Amino acid sequence: MATQPQIQHPNKALGYAARDPSGLLSPFNFSRRETGEKDVAFKVLYCGICHSDLHMVKNEWGFSTYPLVPGHEVVGVVTEVGSKVEKFKVGDKVGVGCMVDSCRTCQNCAENLENYCPQFTLTYGAKHKDGSITYGGYSDSMVADEHFVVRIPEGLPLDAAAPLLCAGITVYSPLRYFALDKPGLHVGVVGLGGLGHVAVKFAKAFGAKVTVISTSPNKKEEAIQNLGADSFLISRDQDQMQGAMGTLDGIIDTVSAVHPLLPLIGLLKSHGKLVMVGAPEKPLEMPVIPLIMGRKIVAGSSIGGMKETQEMIDFAAEHNVKPDIEVIPIDYVNTAMERLHKADVKYRFVIDIGNTLKSTS
Amino acid sequence: MAKSPQTQLPLKAFGWAASDTSGILAPFHFSRRENGQNDVTLQILYCGVCHSDLHTLKNDWGFTTYPVVPGHEIVGVVTKIGNNVKNFKVGDKVGVGVIVESCKECECCQQDLESYCPKPVFTYNSPYYDGTRTQGGYSNFVVVHQRYVLRFPENLPLDAGAPLLCAGITVYSPMKYYGMTEAGKHLGVAGLGGLGHVAIKFAKAFGLKVTVISSSPNKEDEAIKRLGADSFLVSSDPAKMKASAAMGTMDYIIDTISAVHSLIPLLGLLKLNGKLVTVGLPNKPLELPIFPLVAGRKLVGGSNFGGIKETQEMLDFCGKHNISADIELIKMDHINTAMERLSKSDVKYRFVIDVANSFSSL
């Protein structure tokens, strides 16, 4: 007999869940586990809405199970810590990102690359080691092993910090790993959404010159005046793209729709790097000759490990890298999802869970 | 009045050239420049037959100008040097590879990366500064700027060493650049031809474990018994590849295949952070799945032969480790048959033309 979500675990929880691939979210009573000796439990104050949440509630990737409580940009204040917890105490401001567990024994885990562990546990829509389903941050509380919890430093407002936990690390990690974090480099960012706008901010903080590459001409002024980008290319304008050939040391490509790689490879200088962080569901065409002629690379990257996530948040606090957000009440979430689908947000919705998700009982 | 190939330049030369897209080579009288102050003249002894020669002869890439004398794996003996030439003397055994000139001023040239110079002059089928077009090593002699001439190690056989000048550097350079030199790591070599077989030899010299990935099951015995590969994976059945124990086991792959092929099965063979380096030149884009790149932080990179300094380093490495190509030596009049066989991959693993013994002295 399947255990009801409300009574599976001892601690009552309230969230918003999608019940089917329509993706419509509504209140959902469930439960969280007892705070274990290594666990940190916290009251959720804010949760960012990631585009992955939209893909998952609609089962676009084919592995969603319902009811699904999304949310992996979760920020809150600690309410309880287990007896063996060393890094956190009650009252600390903390966050949880895309993972809540990994095998902890493989080579990747040992090297702080939990995000590449073949057995990592997603914050929502996955199975814990005990077989129960993971529920994400569109909820009033969370509990996670302290290894997967990060501290939110003083200088960062909690609502703006939330998107760093997925969008932030997803662009920070490849900027570091592919050495695009050196001052004076010229970095391109394709796509100006949740990931793209944070990539611009990090790249500027690293001292790079930044060019935004986008299909939307109306984003140009924003990109330059507000985000600090140095220039803007409309990807469908062949003359503009042609004029910028061979100028970029690297490109972070955040676009997950299918799109041509040839013009982007052409924008790279020789030895340049095109790093994909969006994952189009169909293979793309990769022209080999420009890659060979310029010894260029096309690579991918996926979020980041826990150590790097903490490093990224600390860097963001120190260098004032704050995502641009639109704070919404929980009952706006379905409208927000519709607007997100049309890319109608500058640049991340963040749900004010603390003030608007209240039990009706 | 346009000058004919024979009279364009002051020195008479003789070689074999193709005159049209049939790619059929035939005797051809042309001319070369005088040996200038910075030049080295070499009498050609051997010239390797590279697959690029075949592509060029048939205008597969669309930029061939006929008549063209191919050949960029040239080994010869110095017969003349210019006044400014200090590193070579008459009688030296030398080689010439894929380029004979570059701008010398750009960032790439200044970093000994002439293969990435935006204005390279290739050994054949390229416009040269004097308005003529370069002609390659299927000929009796060539005049080359000293910077682009390589010293041939004493102990390397001249005939089997010739393919190193293109095939050799084309796999050596990316193996160094992409860090495929750590003893104990696992390298996949996709394609077992001129490039592939030399990659195996370098890999074994670096102490790597090697798996050959090939569509020809009949190459397995050779690959393992003679070339020293550790294992062999047949790529013609993608489902079988996907199910094989080799998935996710390779640190890197050198992809030497020049036919159009999907990268999906090859990427699956790589470990986390694995690198696939493509050195073959397919004439259409390849199918690249993005999800495995993102989920495994993998990369696909390109590489284009190598700079002169690195080519010399590679030759010296081969001299030290006794590495040379496995060749089939032919006379020039056999070249058209050789090209047909090459188009069917029917050679183990490089034809080399015995140029000196093919031409009667002029």
XYZ file of C-alpha atoms in Angstrom:
723
model
C 0.000 0.000 0.000
C 1.589 3.292 -1.086
C 2.286 5.728 1.727
C 0.416 9.025 1.492
C 2.723 12.022 1.079
C 1.246 13.649 4.195
C 2.165 10.856 6.529
C 5.278 9.403 4.956
C 7.440 11.487 7.254
C 6.933 12.976 10.679
C 7.070 16.714 9.885
C 4.083 18.287 8.167
C 4.856 20.449 5.157
C 2.867 22.588 2.781
C 3.857 23.246 -0.796
C 2.572 23.835 -4.286
C 2.632 20.828 -6.596
C 1.797 19.997 -10.191
C -0.515 17.002 -10.360
C -0.267 16.260 -14.082
C 1.475 17.390 -17.278
C -0.781 20.441 -17.556
C 1.816 21.753 -15.118
C -0.732 23.717 -13.111
C 0.408 24.134 -9.519
C -1.875 24.038 -6.488
C -1.558 23.632 -2.709
C -0.262 20.269 -1.599
C 0.102 18.828 1.887
C 3.064 16.539 2.367
C 5.763 15.817 4.929
C 9.481 16.113 5.488
C 11.771 13.661 7.294
C 12.891 13.991 10.878
C 16.010 16.153 11.103
C 18.800 13.551 11.079
C 22.129 13.958 12.828
C 23.764 15.512 9.751
C 20.684 17.403 8.590
C 19.870 21.086 8.498
C 16.168 21.981 8.549
C 15.076 25.446 7.535
C 12.006 27.579 7.036
C 11.846 28.529 3.370
C 11.675 32.276 2.758
C 12.229 32.485 -1.014
C 12.421 30.154 -3.984
C 13.536 31.074 -7.510
C 11.593 29.832 -10.527
C 14.039 28.102 -12.862
C 13.101 27.226 -16.441
C 13.823 23.610 -15.470
C 10.825 23.847 -13.107
C 8.630 24.646 -16.096
C 10.072 21.750 -18.129
C 9.542 19.389 -15.187
C 5.978 20.352 -14.252
C 4.960 19.730 -17.882
C 7.002 16.487 -18.074
C 8.871 17.817 -21.115
C 11.898 15.696 -20.306
C 9.821 12.568 -19.818
C 10.829 11.602 -16.312
C 8.498 13.656 -14.101
C 6.438 11.840 -11.472
C 3.384 13.489 -9.925
C 2.623 15.127 -7.620
C 5.716 17.248 -8.301
C 6.809 20.065 -5.979
C 9.434 21.995 -7.973
C 12.005 24.531 -6.848
C 15.780 24.241 -6.609
C 16.784 27.817 -5.818
C 15.708 27.672 -2.179
C 16.670 30.177 0.518
C 15.618 30.301 4.154
C 16.548 30.483 7.823
C 17.707 27.468 9.860
C 15.194 26.146 12.377
C 16.933 22.965 13.531
C 20.273 21.233 13.120
C 21.236 17.605 13.737
C 23.667 16.655 16.502
C 26.605 16.158 14.133
C 26.125 19.340 12.109
C 29.231 21.492 12.254
C 28.765 24.319 9.771
C 25.346 25.735 10.656
C 23.261 26.832 13.636
C 19.668 27.917 14.171
C 19.056 31.359 12.717
C 21.656 31.069 9.925
C 20.625 32.181 6.434
C 21.080 29.216 4.103
C 20.242 27.883 0.663
C 19.811 24.642 -1.225
C 20.318 24.281 -4.968
C 19.821 21.482 -7.487
C 21.057 18.524 -5.421
C 20.302 17.182 -1.964
C 22.477 14.077 -2.017
C 25.104 12.087 -3.896
C 26.902 8.806 -3.341
C 29.680 10.565 -1.358
C 32.176 7.793 -2.226
C 32.952 7.996 -5.948
C 35.874 9.856 -7.490
C 33.654 12.770 -8.520
C 32.215 13.195 -5.040
C 35.706 12.998 -3.579
C 36.792 15.805 -5.906
C 33.897 18.131 -4.996
C 32.129 17.316 -8.265
C 28.918 15.967 -6.755
C 27.049 17.327 -9.768
C 28.754 14.702 -11.929
C 28.177 11.836 -9.506
C 26.259 9.139 -11.390
C 23.978 8.777 -8.359
C 23.310 12.364 -7.368
C 19.831 13.113 -5.998
C 17.928 16.027 -7.496
C 16.234 18.396 -5.080
C 12.863 17.524 -6.547
C 11.325 14.798 -8.646
C 13.951 12.241 -7.650
C 14.215 9.484 -5.049
C 16.029 9.784 -1.739
C 18.181 6.859 -0.643
C 15.230 5.695 1.485
C 13.035 5.521 -1.625
C 10.855 8.521 -0.794
C 10.331 11.259 -3.379
C 12.222 14.536 -3.105
C 10.058 17.652 -2.925
C 11.517 21.023 -3.828
C 11.460 24.571 -2.613
C 7.955 25.733 -3.549
C 7.200 24.769 0.034
C 7.341 26.138 3.568
C 10.216 24.022 4.851
C 13.207 22.004 3.692
C 15.606 19.558 5.261
C 18.911 18.481 3.737
C 22.278 17.029 4.677
C 24.561 19.933 5.644
C 26.939 18.973 2.822
C 24.338 20.167 0.337
C 23.456 23.369 2.175
C 25.237 26.660 1.505
C 25.513 29.727 3.693
C 24.077 32.972 2.304
C 26.609 35.678 3.203
C 25.551 38.896 4.935
C 25.946 41.169 1.927
C 23.383 39.365 -0.237
C 19.654 40.064 0.015
C 17.935 36.707 0.432
C 15.431 37.093 -2.398
C 18.089 38.038 -4.963
C 20.386 35.282 -3.672
C 17.939 32.507 -4.557
C 18.599 32.370 -8.344
C 22.323 32.033 -7.717
C 21.711 28.505 -6.456
C 21.023 27.225 -9.928
C 21.394 29.974 -12.550
C 24.395 31.425 -10.755
C 26.445 28.252 -10.362
C 25.480 27.040 -13.847
C 27.310 29.964 -15.456
C 29.994 30.572 -12.797
C 31.353 27.017 -12.971
C 32.195 27.007 -16.716
C 33.553 30.569 -16.605
C 36.074 29.258 -14.055
C 36.699 25.771 -15.462
C 37.260 26.978 -19.024
C 39.484 29.857 -17.833
C 37.140 32.576 -19.070
C 37.546 34.376 -15.739
C 40.730 36.330 -16.511
C 40.559 40.125 -16.737
C 40.717 41.543 -20.244
C 39.184 38.535 -22.008
C 36.273 39.066 -24.364
C 33.366 36.816 -23.425
C 30.114 36.326 -25.317
C 26.812 35.370 -23.673
C 24.131 33.847 -25.869
C 20.592 34.283 -24.599
C 19.556 36.937 -22.111
C 17.341 35.189 -19.583
C 17.849 33.859 -16.074
C 21.221 32.303 -16.863
C 22.357 34.819 -19.438
C 21.908 37.924 -17.324
C 23.811 36.393 -14.411
C 26.572 35.297 -16.800
C 26.943 38.928 -17.904
C 27.264 40.056 -14.286
C 29.823 37.405 -13.346
C 31.852 37.999 -16.498
C 31.962 41.733 -15.796
C 32.968 40.991 -12.197
C 35.841 38.889 -13.568
C 37.003 41.891 -15.577
C 35.911 40.662 -18.985
C 34.569 42.659 -21.873
C 31.108 41.202 -22.523
C 29.089 40.899 -25.705
C 25.499 39.696 -25.490
C 24.234 37.685 -28.471
C 20.454 37.571 -28.668
C 17.560 37.200 -31.086
C 15.667 40.062 -29.380
C 16.729 43.593 -30.459
C 14.586 45.105 -27.701
C 16.906 43.662 -25.055
C 19.841 45.752 -26.233
C 19.308 48.840 -24.128
C 18.770 46.824 -20.955
C 21.818 44.717 -21.641
C 24.074 47.704 -22.002
C 22.554 50.277 -19.628
C 21.444 47.992 -16.801
C 23.523 44.845 -16.993
C 26.761 46.473 -18.012
C 27.346 44.526 -21.233
C 29.832 46.223 -23.542
C 28.101 45.344 -26.774
C 25.128 43.521 -28.219
C 24.793 41.400 -31.363
C 21.510 40.416 -32.943
C 22.169 36.817 -33.935
C 19.882 36.956 -36.983
C 21.689 40.008 -38.373
C 24.299 38.472 -40.646
C 26.225 41.706 -41.129
C 26.571 42.284 -37.402
C 27.663 38.701 -36.785
C 30.091 38.826 -39.704
C 31.603 42.039 -38.354
C 32.311 40.391 -34.994
C 33.967 37.234 -36.373
C 37.067 36.126 -34.544
C 36.665 38.518 -31.591
C 35.600 36.362 -28.656
C 37.827 34.317 -26.334
C 34.834 32.342 -25.143
C 31.077 32.089 -25.303
C 28.600 30.890 -22.679
C 25.578 29.632 -24.594
C 22.484 29.547 -22.399
C 19.969 28.878 -25.168
C 18.156 25.562 -24.931
C 16.200 25.841 -28.164
C 17.797 24.260 -31.226
C 20.005 26.878 -32.895
C 22.939 27.000 -35.348
C 26.448 26.681 -33.937
C 28.338 27.781 -37.043
C 27.916 31.550 -36.518
C 28.894 31.199 -32.851
C 32.020 29.204 -33.692
C 32.833 31.963 -36.192
C 32.659 34.614 -33.464
C 35.419 32.854 -31.538
C 39.067 33.809 -31.901
C 41.400 30.944 -32.674
C 41.677 28.714 -29.580
C 38.281 30.006 -28.462
C 35.756 28.009 -26.458
C 32.018 27.650 -26.934
C 30.450 26.330 -23.723
C 26.889 25.044 -23.775
C 24.900 25.258 -20.554
C 21.481 24.969 -22.168
C 20.715 21.500 -23.477
C 18.662 21.423 -26.672
C 16.815 18.123 -26.872
C 17.884 17.433 -30.453
C 21.495 17.117 -31.623
C 22.932 20.205 -33.289
C 25.012 20.381 -36.434
C 28.630 20.979 -35.677
C 30.791 22.181 -38.554
C 34.165 20.522 -38.062
C 36.360 22.577 -40.381
C 36.162 25.881 -38.435
C 36.886 23.927 -35.253
C 39.986 22.431 -36.843
C 41.190 25.587 -38.559
C 41.067 27.547 -35.319
C 41.751 24.763 -32.789
C 38.460 25.744 -31.140
C 36.339 23.699 -28.763
C 32.650 23.094 -28.110
C 32.037 21.917 -24.543
C 29.262 21.492 -22.006
C 28.855 22.146 -18.308
C 26.227 21.263 -15.722
C 25.620 23.283 -12.531
C 28.578 22.865 -10.136
C 29.751 21.004 -7.047
C 28.907 22.100 -3.510
C 32.313 23.600 -2.691
C 32.176 25.679 -5.868
C 28.569 26.695 -5.198
C 29.622 28.155 -1.826
C 32.595 29.843 -3.479
C 30.299 31.314 -6.111
C 27.879 32.739 -3.544
C 30.725 34.233 -1.524
C 32.131 35.775 -4.723
C 28.708 37.177 -5.609
C 28.396 38.791 -2.185
C 31.878 40.274 -2.363
C 31.494 41.627 -5.902
C 27.865 42.650 -5.678
C 26.622 40.188 -8.283
C 22.874 40.174 -7.666
C 20.361 38.576 -10.037
C 17.585 40.858 -11.283
C 14.331 39.446 -9.988
C 10.588 39.918 -9.899
C 9.254 38.864 -6.488
C 5.826 37.251 -6.637
C 3.307 35.784 -4.188
C 2.829 32.009 -4.339
C -0.654 32.270 -5.816
C 0.830 34.068 -8.875
C 2.960 31.029 -9.666
C 0.855 29.686 -12.560
C 0.754 33.089 -14.238
C 4.492 33.378 -13.674
C 5.007 30.021 -15.425
C 3.007 31.250 -18.425
C 5.042 34.448 -18.598
C 8.273 32.464 -18.195
C 7.252 30.332 -21.152
C 7.130 33.549 -23.217
C 10.419 34.784 -21.680
C 8.436 37.665 -20.207
C 10.503 38.300 -17.092
C 13.525 40.412 -16.196
C 15.119 37.984 -15.437
C 14.017 35.535 -12.744
C 10.769 35.174 -10.786
C 11.342 34.591 -7.076
C 8.454 33.354 -4.952
C 8.055 35.136 -1.608
C 7.334 31.912 0.211
C 7.856 33.268 3.717
C 5.131 35.904 3.408
C 2.650 34.246 1.075
C 2.672 30.465 1.507
C 0.528 30.019 4.567
C -1.389 27.016 5.697
C -5.102 27.486 5.178
C -5.931 25.260 8.138
C 50.915 37.243 -72.432
C 50.416 34.640 -69.669
C 53.439 32.579 -68.852
C 53.208 28.804 -69.046
C 53.949 26.686 -65.954
C 57.350 25.874 -67.438
C 58.454 29.442 -67.888
C 56.709 31.215 -65.016
C 59.755 30.831 -62.813
C 63.487 30.471 -63.560
C 64.213 26.850 -62.525
C 62.857 23.931 -64.557
C 61.013 21.354 -62.468
C 59.267 18.098 -63.126
C 56.495 16.299 -61.317
C 53.131 14.634 -61.675
C 50.002 16.766 -61.643
C 46.249 16.443 -61.976
C 44.629 18.693 -64.569
C 40.943 18.240 -63.762
C 38.496 16.818 -61.272
C 39.074 13.283 -62.476
C 42.146 13.597 -60.277
C 44.244 11.510 -62.616
C 47.922 12.368 -62.273
C 50.260 12.576 -65.235
C 53.790 13.871 -65.939
C 53.980 17.659 -65.767
C 56.763 20.103 -66.548
C 56.718 23.283 -64.475
C 59.137 25.658 -62.782
C 60.284 26.816 -59.374
C 61.872 29.995 -57.989
C 65.599 30.549 -57.568
C 67.004 29.706 -54.160
C 66.795 32.999 -52.268
C 68.840 34.188 -49.277
C 66.543 32.517 -46.786
C 65.778 29.443 -48.845
C 66.768 25.811 -48.809
C 66.582 23.705 -51.963
C 66.059 20.009 -51.503
C 66.154 17.169 -53.961
C 63.100 15.095 -53.127
C 63.737 11.462 -52.185
C 60.328 10.396 -50.842
C 56.854 11.837 -50.594
C 53.952 10.397 -48.579
C 50.490 10.152 -50.118
C 48.086 11.900 -47.747
C 44.297 11.578 -48.041
C 44.246 15.376 -48.408
C 46.140 14.901 -51.670
C 43.242 12.792 -52.950
C 40.619 15.306 -51.765
C 42.535 18.102 -53.492
C 43.026 16.201 -56.737
C 39.303 15.619 -57.037
C 38.402 19.111 -55.803
C 36.325 17.588 -52.972
C 36.716 20.779 -50.940
C 35.921 23.089 -53.816
C 39.068 25.210 -53.878
C 41.475 23.326 -56.135
C 43.152 25.199 -58.982
C 44.493 22.952 -61.746
C 47.056 21.849 -62.690
C 48.061 20.790 -59.166
C 51.105 18.804 -58.031
C 50.157 17.436 -54.585
C 52.362 16.099 -51.806
C 53.128 17.535 -48.377
C 55.019 14.737 -46.672
C 58.334 15.477 -48.337
C 61.730 14.073 -47.402
C 64.862 15.015 -49.296
C 68.493 16.047 -49.240
C 69.680 19.654 -49.230
C 71.356 20.691 -52.464
C 71.605 24.456 -51.978
C 71.246 26.993 -49.173
C 70.860 30.776 -49.172
C 73.337 33.159 -47.492
C 71.143 33.645 -44.434
C 70.687 29.937 -43.809
C 72.686 28.806 -40.797
C 70.855 25.695 -39.608
C 71.179 23.561 -42.696
C 74.017 22.568 -44.974
C 74.252 20.776 -48.295
C 73.806 17.042 -47.805
C 71.500 17.312 -44.774
C 68.429 15.078 -44.707
C 65.383 17.308 -44.269
C 61.623 17.319 -44.474
C 58.882 19.698 -45.568
C 55.312 19.339 -44.375
C 52.000 21.074 -44.856
C 53.036 24.747 -45.042
C 55.879 26.567 -46.759
C 55.099 30.098 -45.610
C 53.035 32.115 -43.137
C 52.751 35.789 -42.255
C 55.312 35.521 -39.405
C 53.787 38.572 -37.672
C 50.467 37.478 -36.202
C 50.039 36.225 -32.659
C 49.892 32.630 -33.862
C 53.102 32.844 -35.902
C 54.863 34.553 -33.023
C 53.859 31.708 -30.720
C 55.156 29.042 -33.129
C 51.579 28.193 -34.106
C 51.979 28.766 -37.845
C 49.250 26.215 -38.530
C 46.737 28.726 -37.159
C 48.065 31.737 -39.043
C 45.176 33.352 -40.918
C 47.401 33.701 -44.012
C 49.163 30.382 -44.463
C 50.770 29.274 -47.718
C 50.278 25.551 -48.123
C 52.877 23.359 -49.791
C 50.575 22.857 -52.728
C 47.479 24.458 -54.243
C 48.105 27.819 -52.528
C 48.752 31.270 -53.958
C 52.340 32.308 -53.289
C 53.591 35.866 -52.830
C 55.027 36.056 -56.355
C 51.634 35.403 -57.940
C 52.343 31.763 -58.758
C 50.738 28.776 -57.073
C 52.665 26.363 -54.869
C 53.293 22.878 -56.202
C 54.013 19.964 -53.874
C 56.259 16.991 -53.352
C 55.286 14.645 -56.168
C 58.172 16.341 -57.945
C 61.956 16.266 -58.258
C 62.883 19.216 -56.031
C 61.419 22.064 -54.016
C 62.660 25.444 -52.746
C 61.443 26.389 -49.264
C 62.062 29.217 -46.781
C 64.361 27.801 -44.058
C 61.829 28.445 -41.302
C 59.558 25.750 -42.757
C 62.214 23.079 -43.281
C 62.601 20.307 -40.708
C 65.784 18.449 -39.740
C 65.341 14.718 -40.163
C 66.667 12.637 -37.230
C 69.644 10.434 -38.170
C 68.138 7.139 -37.191
C 64.722 7.559 -38.804
C 64.214 5.745 -42.110
C 63.613 8.402 -44.758
C 60.797 6.557 -46.502
C 58.828 5.464 -43.432
C 59.510 8.830 -41.826
C 57.890 10.864 -44.597
C 54.268 10.443 -43.389
C 55.242 11.938 -40.043
C 55.333 15.344 -41.727
C 51.565 15.467 -41.982
C 49.969 12.372 -40.430
C 52.460 12.399 -37.575
C 52.147 16.042 -36.544
C 48.387 16.014 -37.123
C 47.933 13.516 -34.279
C 50.954 14.466 -32.139
C 49.936 18.111 -31.797
C 46.449 17.547 -30.377
C 47.717 14.733 -28.178
C 50.057 17.269 -26.550
C 47.682 20.249 -26.583
C 44.706 18.394 -25.133
C 46.842 16.615 -22.555
C 46.560 13.084 -23.947
C 49.955 12.107 -22.660
C 49.421 10.882 -19.079
C 50.664 7.329 -18.718
C 47.899 4.932 -17.727
C 45.033 6.956 -19.213
C 42.754 5.471 -21.857
C 42.740 6.794 -25.441
C 40.299 5.829 -28.162
C 41.545 6.089 -31.741
C 38.643 6.351 -34.174
C 39.619 5.325 -37.687
C 42.582 3.111 -38.509
C 44.316 4.654 -41.502
C 47.351 6.852 -42.031
C 46.585 9.104 -39.040
C 45.071 6.444 -36.815
C 47.954 4.000 -36.961
C 50.513 6.690 -36.085
C 48.281 7.847 -33.199
C 48.469 4.318 -31.755
C 52.262 4.380 -31.918
C 52.481 7.767 -30.180
C 49.943 6.658 -27.595
C 51.923 3.561 -26.708
C 55.072 5.697 -26.438
C 53.193 7.958 -23.984
C 52.181 4.898 -21.947
C 48.472 5.108 -22.745
C 45.986 2.276 -22.931
C 44.594 2.292 -26.498
C 41.264 1.155 -27.921
C 40.848 1.304 -31.687
C 37.342 2.213 -32.873
C 36.836 1.136 -36.456
C 34.087 0.124 -38.852
C 36.292 -2.653 -40.286
C 36.304 -5.790 -38.092
C 39.062 -7.260 -40.242
C 41.519 -4.678 -38.922
C 41.317 -6.052 -35.378
C 44.066 -8.634 -35.573
C 46.553 -6.149 -37.062
C 45.600 -3.455 -34.584
C 46.247 -5.618 -31.585
C 49.010 -7.967 -32.659
C 51.114 -5.650 -34.771
C 50.298 -2.073 -33.789
C 50.025 -2.802 -30.085
C 46.488 -1.531 -29.414
C 44.980 -2.953 -26.229
C 41.481 -3.464 -27.559
C 39.269 -2.984 -30.589
C 35.677 -1.780 -30.872
C 33.635 -2.253 -34.020
C 31.726 0.982 -34.656
C 29.473 -0.083 -37.492
C 26.782 -1.261 -35.062
C 25.834 1.745 -32.868
C 23.503 -0.326 -30.677
C 26.277 -2.765 -29.919
C 28.678 0.099 -29.156
C 26.145 1.616 -26.766
C 25.800 -1.696 -24.945
C 29.517 -2.387 -24.788
C 31.572 -2.306 -21.621
C 33.669 0.419 -23.230
C 31.032 3.122 -22.640
C 32.252 5.835 -20.297
C 35.782 4.397 -20.073
C 37.887 6.663 -22.258
C 39.708 9.758 -21.113
C 40.100 10.975 -24.663
C 39.383 10.100 -28.263
C 41.272 11.134 -31.403
C 38.805 11.055 -34.246
C 40.672 10.608 -37.535
C 37.601 9.676 -39.579
C 37.085 11.989 -42.536
C 33.762 10.589 -43.661
C 30.635 12.199 -42.220
C 29.669 10.340 -39.032
C 27.630 10.933 -35.896
C 29.467 11.894 -32.729
C 26.742 10.381 -30.545
C 28.346 6.926 -30.084
C 31.847 8.365 -29.660
C 30.808 10.843 -26.953
C 29.225 7.991 -25.032
C 32.598 6.280 -24.821
C 34.140 9.214 -22.928
C 34.389 9.514 -19.157
C 33.397 12.703 -17.284
C 35.491 15.654 -18.532
C 36.443 13.514 -21.532
C 37.764 15.106 -24.703
C 37.027 14.188 -28.282
C 39.437 15.769 -30.727
C 38.588 15.718 -34.374
C 41.376 15.863 -36.962
C 39.549 14.386 -39.950
C 38.022 16.829 -42.419
C 34.488 15.766 -43.338
C 32.926 17.962 -45.980
C 29.632 18.324 -44.057
C 28.859 19.212 -40.416
C 28.651 16.354 -37.913
C 25.737 15.529 -35.655
C 26.591 16.693 -32.128
C 24.336 15.828 -29.172
C 24.525 18.587 -26.564
C 23.056 16.748 -23.574
C 26.044 14.398 -23.055
C 28.403 17.384 -23.334
C 26.519 19.239 -20.613
C 25.856 16.250 -18.368
C 29.436 15.025 -18.565
C 31.352 18.316 -18.991
C 32.821 16.819 -22.159
C 34.338 18.710 -25.019
C 34.824 18.391 -28.738
C 37.875 20.171 -30.086
C 39.629 20.558 -33.397
C 43.284 20.602 -34.312
C 45.101 21.535 -37.510
C 48.447 19.794 -38.210
C 50.988 21.753 -36.103
C 53.531 24.561 -35.982
C 57.053 24.103 -37.259
C 58.699 24.047 -33.818
C 56.291 21.345 -32.699
C 56.779 19.383 -35.926
C 60.516 19.352 -35.225
C 59.834 18.270 -31.645
C 57.621 15.477 -32.958
C 60.297 14.283 -35.391
C 62.902 14.275 -32.637
C 60.489 12.346 -30.403
C 60.077 9.786 -33.194
C 63.843 9.561 -33.561
C 64.172 8.914 -29.838
C 61.375 6.330 -29.708
C 61.976 4.783 -33.130
C 58.541 5.651 -34.413
C 57.855 5.713 -38.110
C 54.847 4.938 -40.282
C 53.879 1.580 -41.757
C 54.159 2.191 -45.473
C 53.809 0.708 -48.907
C 56.562 2.107 -51.115
C 55.540 2.759 -54.715
C 57.010 4.244 -57.849
C 55.408 7.385 -59.253
C 53.877 5.616 -62.228
C 51.809 3.526 -59.805
C 50.265 6.641 -58.230
C 46.867 6.528 -59.890
C 46.282 2.950 -58.804
C 47.425 3.925 -55.322
C 44.878 6.764 -55.244
C 42.084 4.344 -56.168
C 43.166 1.968 -53.430
C 43.434 4.864 -50.960
C 39.855 5.864 -51.727
C 38.860 2.369 -50.569
C 41.194 2.510 -47.532
C 43.128 -0.344 -49.091
C 46.569 0.419 -47.707
C 48.459 -0.458 -44.573
C 48.691 2.439 -43.792
C 50.364 5.051 -46.025
C 51.640 4.960 -49.580
C 55.034 6.622 -49.955
C 56.348 7.526 -53.394
C 59.976 6.598 -54.062
C 60.437 9.854 -55.937
C 64.170 9.739 -56.448
C 64.033 6.340 -58.106
C 60.972 7.181 -60.171
C 62.269 10.041 -62.260
C 65.144 9.670 -64.650
C 67.580 12.483 -63.967
C 66.813 15.584 -65.960
